[in-house]
Amino acid sequence: MDWSVLGENAGALAQGLLITLEVSALALLLALVLGVIVATLRVAPSPVLRRIGTAYVEFLRNIPLLVQLFFLFFALPSIGIRLDAFVCGVLALGVYTSAFVAEAIRSGIAAVPTGQLEAGLSSGMGYATAMRLIVLPQAIAKTIPPLGNTTLNLIKNSSLVSTVSVLDILGTANLLGARSFQYVPMFVGAAICYLILTLPTAFAVNRLEKRYAR
């Protein structure tokens, strides 16, 4: 076992770390936007909107992420829709995670006293405006722990994009391991790269949780 290959390929692993960071950041942004919209639908006064939100959540979170990723990358080209592997990774990861974000935010909305929304509506606000200005800020503050866990899971789930030839951390480590036949050092390096991303994220979530708890 030659551990020197880890130092020799540190630059390539660092590049893979940046790709993972880009995929995770873009997917998280997409997941948050979609999650807030779907969570709002889940608690909307209209039964039709609630059913749409429920169908979205149940459909996406009960189909494995890998199946959704393969559908975008391998199935869509058969009907003439071709997407870059990076784009497929961001879309699959973001849309899949949005279902979990929606459920976390919905639980936060349920924890906000209904009088808050009623007060906004009685003051002349529309439903959407009252949700955006009064309810959602409180709900998101209450859901920092589950949203933090979802973010950590998203970062770790991003490793699946390597299955469609994206050279993220795992994809780079696997490629370098195949070239050098030194899989153990390469995958140890990959584990260290993931810790570089996840440990600061966990620390930031804990700080935010303590701040809003005060």
Short mmCIF file of C-alpha atoms in Angstrom, two decimals:
data_model
loop_
_atom_site.label_atom_id
_atom_site.label_comp_id
_atom_site.label_asym_id
_atom_site.label_seq_id
_atom_site.Cartn_x
_atom_site.Cartn_y
_atom_site.Cartn_z
CA MET A 1 0.00 0.00 0.00
CA ASP A 2 1.53 3.27 -1.15
CA TRP A 3 0.22 6.27 0.78
CA SER A 4 2.37 8.66 -1.24
CA VAL A 5 -0.23 8.56 -4.03
CA LEU A 6 -2.54 10.48 -1.73
CA GLY A 7 -0.19 13.45 -1.69
CA GLU A 8 0.57 13.13 -5.39
CA ASN A 9 -3.14 13.31 -6.25
CA ALA A 10 -4.22 15.83 -3.63
CA GLY A 11 -4.89 18.42 -6.34
CA ALA A 12 -7.23 16.10 -8.21
CA LEU A 13 -9.12 15.27 -5.00
CA ALA A 14 -9.38 18.96 -4.21
CA GLN A 15 -10.91 19.53 -7.65
CA GLY A 16 -13.37 16.74 -6.94
CA LEU A 17 -14.20 18.41 -3.63
CA LEU A 18 -15.01 21.64 -5.47
CA ILE A 19 -17.30 19.77 -7.87
CA THR A 20 -19.08 18.15 -4.93
CA LEU A 21 -19.44 21.56 -3.30
CA GLU A 22 -20.91 23.05 -6.47
CA VAL A 23 -23.37 20.19 -6.95
CA SER A 24 -24.42 20.29 -3.29
CA ALA A 25 -24.81 24.09 -3.15
CA LEU A 26 -26.90 24.30 -6.33
CA ALA A 27 -29.01 21.29 -5.35
CA LEU A 28 -29.59 22.74 -1.87
CA LEU A 29 -30.72 26.06 -3.35
CA LEU A 30 -33.14 24.23 -5.66
CA ALA A 31 -34.38 22.04 -2.80
CA LEU A 32 -35.04 25.04 -0.53
CA VAL A 33 -36.97 26.95 -3.20
CA LEU A 34 -39.10 23.95 -4.19
CA GLY A 35 -39.45 22.83 -0.59
CA VAL A 36 -40.88 26.17 0.56
CA ILE A 37 -43.35 26.20 -2.34
CA VAL A 38 -44.50 22.63 -1.75
CA ALA A 39 -44.75 23.13 2.03
CA THR A 40 -47.01 26.12 1.38
CA LEU A 41 -49.17 23.98 -0.89
CA ARG A 42 -49.36 21.29 1.81
CA VAL A 43 -51.04 23.70 4.24
CA ALA A 44 -53.02 25.76 1.72
CA PRO A 45 -56.75 26.30 2.31
CA SER A 46 -57.57 24.67 -1.04
CA PRO A 47 -57.94 20.85 -0.90
CA VAL A 48 -56.73 20.63 -4.51
CA LEU A 49 -53.49 22.42 -3.68
CA ARG A 50 -52.99 20.24 -0.60
CA ARG A 51 -53.40 17.11 -2.71
CA ILE A 52 -50.89 18.39 -5.27
CA GLY A 53 -48.36 19.06 -2.50
CA THR A 54 -48.97 15.67 -0.92
CA ALA A 55 -48.61 13.86 -4.24
CA TYR A 56 -45.32 15.67 -4.94
CA VAL A 57 -43.84 14.70 -1.58
CA GLU A 58 -45.01 11.10 -1.55
CA PHE A 59 -43.99 10.46 -5.16
CA LEU A 60 -40.45 11.82 -4.87
CA ARG A 61 -39.41 10.62 -1.44
CA ASN A 62 -40.57 7.04 -2.13
CA ILE A 63 -38.53 6.62 -5.32
CA PRO A 64 -34.78 6.07 -4.74
CA LEU A 65 -32.57 8.99 -5.69
CA LEU A 66 -30.48 6.74 -7.92
CA VAL A 67 -33.55 5.78 -9.96
CA GLN A 68 -34.42 9.46 -10.46
CA LEU A 69 -30.83 10.25 -11.44
CA PHE A 70 -30.68 7.39 -13.95
CA PHE A 71 -34.04 8.44 -15.39
CA LEU A 72 -32.72 11.94 -16.13
CA PHE A 73 -29.38 10.78 -17.51
CA PHE A 74 -30.23 7.52 -19.31
CA ALA A 75 -33.98 7.57 -20.02
CA LEU A 76 -34.60 11.15 -21.18
CA PRO A 77 -32.18 10.89 -24.15
CA SER A 78 -34.41 8.13 -25.56
CA ILE A 79 -37.16 10.75 -26.04
CA GLY A 80 -34.79 13.39 -27.37
CA ILE A 81 -33.96 15.25 -24.14
CA ARG A 82 -30.25 15.29 -23.38
CA LEU A 83 -28.91 16.93 -20.24
CA ASP A 84 -25.34 17.35 -19.08
CA ALA A 85 -24.33 14.91 -16.33
CA PHE A 86 -23.67 17.78 -13.93
CA VAL A 87 -27.12 19.23 -14.61
CA CYS A 88 -28.74 15.81 -14.13
CA GLY A 89 -26.97 15.47 -10.79
CA VAL A 90 -28.12 18.88 -9.55
CA LEU A 91 -31.70 18.37 -10.72
CA ALA A 92 -32.08 14.85 -9.33
CA LEU A 93 -30.48 15.71 -6.00
CA GLY A 94 -32.33 19.02 -5.62
CA VAL A 95 -35.78 17.74 -6.56
CA TYR A 96 -35.42 14.59 -4.44
CA THR A 97 -34.26 16.57 -1.39
CA SER A 98 -37.01 19.16 -1.84
CA ALA A 99 -39.58 16.57 -0.73
CA PHE A 100 -37.81 16.22 2.63
CA VAL A 101 -37.33 19.98 2.93
CA ALA A 102 -41.06 20.46 2.31
CA GLU A 103 -41.98 18.07 5.10
CA ALA A 104 -39.55 19.75 7.52
CA ILE A 105 -40.95 23.20 6.76
CA ARG A 106 -44.54 21.92 6.93
CA SER A 107 -43.86 20.69 10.46
CA GLY A 108 -42.45 24.11 11.27
CA ILE A 109 -45.56 25.81 9.89
CA ALA A 110 -47.72 23.53 12.02
CA ALA A 111 -45.75 24.66 15.08
CA VAL A 112 -46.55 28.34 14.44
CA PRO A 113 -49.75 29.37 16.30
CA THR A 114 -52.66 29.69 13.87
CA GLY A 115 -53.44 33.07 15.38
CA GLN A 116 -50.36 34.46 13.63
CA LEU A 117 -51.80 33.69 10.19
CA GLU A 118 -55.28 34.79 11.20
CA ALA A 119 -53.93 38.12 12.45
CA GLY A 120 -52.21 38.71 9.13
CA LEU A 121 -55.33 37.84 7.16
CA SER A 122 -57.54 40.05 9.36
CA SER A 123 -55.18 42.99 8.79
CA GLY A 124 -55.84 42.80 5.04
CA MET A 125 -52.94 40.63 3.88
CA GLY A 126 -53.50 37.95 1.28
CA TYR A 127 -52.80 34.33 2.18
CA ALA A 128 -49.54 34.20 0.21
CA THR A 129 -48.30 37.49 1.70
CA ALA A 130 -49.14 36.44 5.27
CA MET A 131 -47.35 33.14 4.78
CA ARG A 132 -44.28 34.83 3.31
CA LEU A 133 -43.96 37.64 5.85
CA ILE A 134 -45.32 36.13 9.05
CA VAL A 135 -45.50 32.34 9.09
CA LEU A 136 -42.59 31.10 6.97
CA PRO A 137 -39.84 33.10 8.78
CA GLN A 138 -40.96 31.59 12.09
CA ALA A 139 -41.41 28.13 10.61
CA ILE A 140 -37.95 28.04 9.05
CA ALA A 141 -36.37 29.16 12.33
CA LYS A 142 -38.11 26.25 14.07
CA THR A 143 -36.91 23.73 11.47
CA ILE A 144 -33.17 24.47 11.53
CA PRO A 145 -32.22 21.07 13.07
CA PRO A 146 -34.11 18.93 10.51
CA LEU A 147 -33.03 21.20 7.66
CA GLY A 148 -29.44 20.87 8.87
CA ASN A 149 -29.72 17.09 8.85
CA THR A 150 -31.25 17.24 5.38
CA THR A 151 -28.34 19.37 4.18
CA LEU A 152 -25.82 16.86 5.55
CA ASN A 153 -27.67 14.02 3.86
CA LEU A 154 -27.70 15.98 0.61
CA ILE A 155 -23.91 16.39 0.72
CA LYS A 156 -23.46 12.67 1.31
CA ASN A 157 -26.06 11.73 -1.32
CA SER A 158 -24.16 13.85 -3.85
CA SER A 159 -21.71 10.95 -4.10
CA LEU A 160 -24.27 9.23 -6.35
CA VAL A 161 -23.54 11.70 -9.17
CA SER A 162 -20.32 9.77 -9.73
CA THR A 163 -22.48 7.00 -11.23
CA VAL A 164 -23.19 9.25 -14.24
CA SER A 165 -19.49 10.12 -14.73
CA VAL A 166 -19.38 13.36 -12.74
CA LEU A 167 -15.88 13.65 -11.29
CA ASP A 168 -16.88 14.64 -7.79
CA ILE A 169 -14.99 13.41 -4.72
CA LEU A 170 -16.06 9.78 -5.10
CA GLY A 171 -15.76 9.76 -8.88
CA THR A 172 -12.25 11.20 -8.72
CA ALA A 173 -11.15 8.79 -5.98
CA ASN A 174 -12.49 5.81 -7.92
CA LEU A 175 -10.74 6.94 -11.11
CA LEU A 176 -7.42 7.53 -9.36
CA GLY A 177 -7.71 4.21 -7.55
CA ALA A 178 -8.25 2.41 -10.85
CA ARG A 179 -5.20 4.09 -12.37
CA SER A 180 -2.84 3.46 -9.46
CA PHE A 181 -4.39 0.27 -8.01
CA GLN A 182 -4.21 2.06 -4.64
CA TYR A 183 -7.86 2.09 -3.70
CA VAL A 184 -7.41 2.27 0.08
CA PRO A 185 -5.43 5.56 0.11
CA MET A 186 -7.76 7.08 -2.50
CA PHE A 187 -10.95 6.23 -0.63
CA VAL A 188 -9.42 7.37 2.66
CA GLY A 189 -8.69 10.65 0.90
CA ALA A 190 -12.31 10.75 -0.32
CA ALA A 191 -13.56 10.22 3.24
CA ILE A 192 -11.38 13.08 4.46
CA CYS A 193 -12.77 15.35 1.72
CA TYR A 194 -16.34 14.57 2.76
CA LEU A 195 -15.47 15.33 6.38
CA ILE A 196 -14.07 18.68 5.24
CA LEU A 197 -17.53 19.49 3.91
CA THR A 198 -19.78 17.89 6.52
CA LEU A 199 -18.07 18.79 9.81
CA PRO A 200 -18.16 22.59 9.25
CA THR A 201 -21.77 22.24 8.05
CA ALA A 202 -22.73 20.39 11.22
CA PHE A 203 -20.93 23.02 13.33
CA ALA A 204 -22.75 25.86 11.53
CA VAL A 205 -26.12 24.16 12.04
CA ASN A 206 -25.44 23.75 15.77
CA ARG A 207 -24.51 27.42 16.05
CA LEU A 208 -27.67 28.50 14.23
CA GLU A 209 -29.79 26.24 16.40
CA LYS A 210 -28.34 27.74 19.59
CA ARG A 211 -28.71 31.28 18.24
CA TYR A 212 -32.39 30.89 17.39
CA ALA A 213 -33.03 29.00 20.63
CA ARG A 214 -32.02 32.17 22.49
#
